[in-house]
Amino acid sequence: MLNACFSQIQAEAIAENIDCVVGMSTAVGDEAAISFASAFYQALAYGRTVRTAFDLGCNQIDLESLGEQDTPQLLAKRADPAQVVFA
């Protein structure tokens, strides 16, 4: 996951070789970045798919009314993120 402002271009390049990548489409505030990352990695740690973890991260931003829930972008050219799980 590229938890940095304007990292979607880098994420697109990385997605050519890596199954799933999360990049940020625009600037992302610290609170939104922390909220997303916390929910995203917690979901992965509990065995959720990358798609579910991504959705939970975006939902957490929305629940905290930070207004940046559309900033994270999930890119997956080589795999279905709804099927990718980290053991």
CSV table of C-alpha atoms in Angstrom, one decimal:
chain,number,residue,atom,x,y,z
A,1,MET,CA,0.0,0.0,0.0
A,2,LEU,CA,1.3,3.4,-0.9
A,3,ASN,CA,0.0,5.6,1.8
A,4,ALA,CA,1.3,8.9,0.3
A,5,CYS,CA,-0.3,11.8,-1.6
A,6,PHE,CA,-0.7,11.4,-5.3
A,7,SER,CA,0.7,7.8,-5.4
A,8,GLN,CA,-1.8,6.4,-7.9
A,9,ILE,CA,0.7,6.7,-10.8
A,10,GLN,CA,3.3,4.7,-8.9
A,11,ALA,CA,0.6,2.2,-7.9
A,12,GLU,CA,-0.4,1.7,-11.6
A,13,ALA,CA,3.2,0.9,-12.4
A,14,ILE,CA,3.6,-1.5,-9.5
A,15,ALA,CA,0.3,-3.2,-10.4
A,16,GLU,CA,1.9,-4.5,-13.6
A,17,ASN,CA,4.0,-6.9,-11.4
A,18,ILE,CA,2.2,-7.1,-8.0
A,19,ASP,CA,-1.3,-8.6,-7.6
A,20,CYS,CA,-2.9,-5.8,-5.6
A,21,VAL,CA,-1.8,-2.2,-4.9
A,22,VAL,CA,-3.5,0.6,-3.1
A,23,GLY,CA,-2.5,4.2,-4.1
A,24,MET,CA,-3.9,7.6,-3.3
A,25,SER,CA,-5.5,9.5,-6.2
A,26,THR,CA,-4.9,13.0,-4.6
A,27,ALA,CA,-3.5,14.5,-1.5
A,28,VAL,CA,-4.6,12.5,1.6
A,29,GLY,CA,-4.7,14.0,5.1
A,30,ASP,CA,-2.9,12.4,8.0
A,31,GLU,CA,-6.1,11.5,9.8
A,32,ALA,CA,-7.6,9.8,6.7
A,33,ALA,CA,-4.3,8.0,5.9
A,34,ILE,CA,-4.1,6.7,9.5
A,35,SER,CA,-7.8,5.7,9.6
A,36,PHE,CA,-7.5,3.9,6.3
A,37,ALA,CA,-4.3,2.1,7.1
A,38,SER,CA,-5.6,1.0,10.6
A,39,ALA,CA,-8.8,-0.5,9.2
A,40,PHE,CA,-7.1,-2.0,6.1
A,41,TYR,CA,-4.3,-3.8,8.0
A,42,GLN,CA,-6.5,-4.9,10.8
A,43,ALA,CA,-8.9,-6.6,8.3
A,44,LEU,CA,-5.9,-8.3,6.6
A,45,ALA,CA,-4.7,-9.5,10.0
A,46,TYR,CA,-8.1,-11.1,10.6
A,47,GLY,CA,-8.0,-13.0,7.4
A,48,ARG,CA,-10.2,-10.8,5.2
A,49,THR,CA,-9.6,-10.4,1.5
A,50,VAL,CA,-7.8,-7.4,0.1
A,51,ARG,CA,-11.1,-6.2,-1.4
A,52,THR,CA,-12.9,-6.4,2.0
A,53,ALA,CA,-9.9,-4.8,3.7
A,54,PHE,CA,-9.9,-2.0,1.2
A,55,ASP,CA,-13.7,-1.4,1.5
A,56,LEU,CA,-13.4,-1.4,5.3
A,57,GLY,CA,-10.6,1.2,5.1
A,58,CYS,CA,-12.6,3.5,2.9
A,59,ASN,CA,-15.7,3.0,5.2
A,60,GLN,CA,-13.6,4.0,8.2
A,61,ILE,CA,-12.6,7.2,6.6
A,62,ASP,CA,-16.3,7.8,5.9
A,63,LEU,CA,-17.4,6.9,9.4
A,64,GLU,CA,-15.1,9.5,10.8
A,65,SER,CA,-16.5,12.1,8.4
A,66,LEU,CA,-13.1,12.9,7.0
A,67,GLY,CA,-14.4,13.3,3.5
A,68,GLU,CA,-11.6,11.5,1.8
A,69,GLN,CA,-13.1,8.0,1.4
A,70,ASP,CA,-12.7,8.2,-2.4
A,71,THR,CA,-9.0,9.0,-2.3
A,72,PRO,CA,-7.7,5.4,-1.8
A,73,GLN,CA,-7.7,3.5,-5.1
A,74,LEU,CA,-7.4,-0.3,-5.3
A,75,LEU,CA,-5.6,-1.5,-8.4
A,76,ALA,CA,-5.5,-5.2,-9.4
A,77,LYS,CA,-4.5,-6.2,-12.9
A,78,ARG,CA,-3.1,-9.6,-12.1
A,79,ALA,CA,-5.6,-11.0,-9.5
A,80,ASP,CA,-9.1,-10.6,-8.2
A,81,PRO,CA,-8.7,-8.7,-4.9
A,82,ALA,CA,-11.9,-10.4,-3.7
A,83,GLN,CA,-9.9,-13.7,-3.8
A,84,VAL,CA,-6.6,-12.5,-2.4
A,85,VAL,CA,-6.0,-13.3,1.3
A,86,PHE,CA,-2.8,-13.1,3.3
A,87,ALA,CA,-2.3,-16.0,5.8
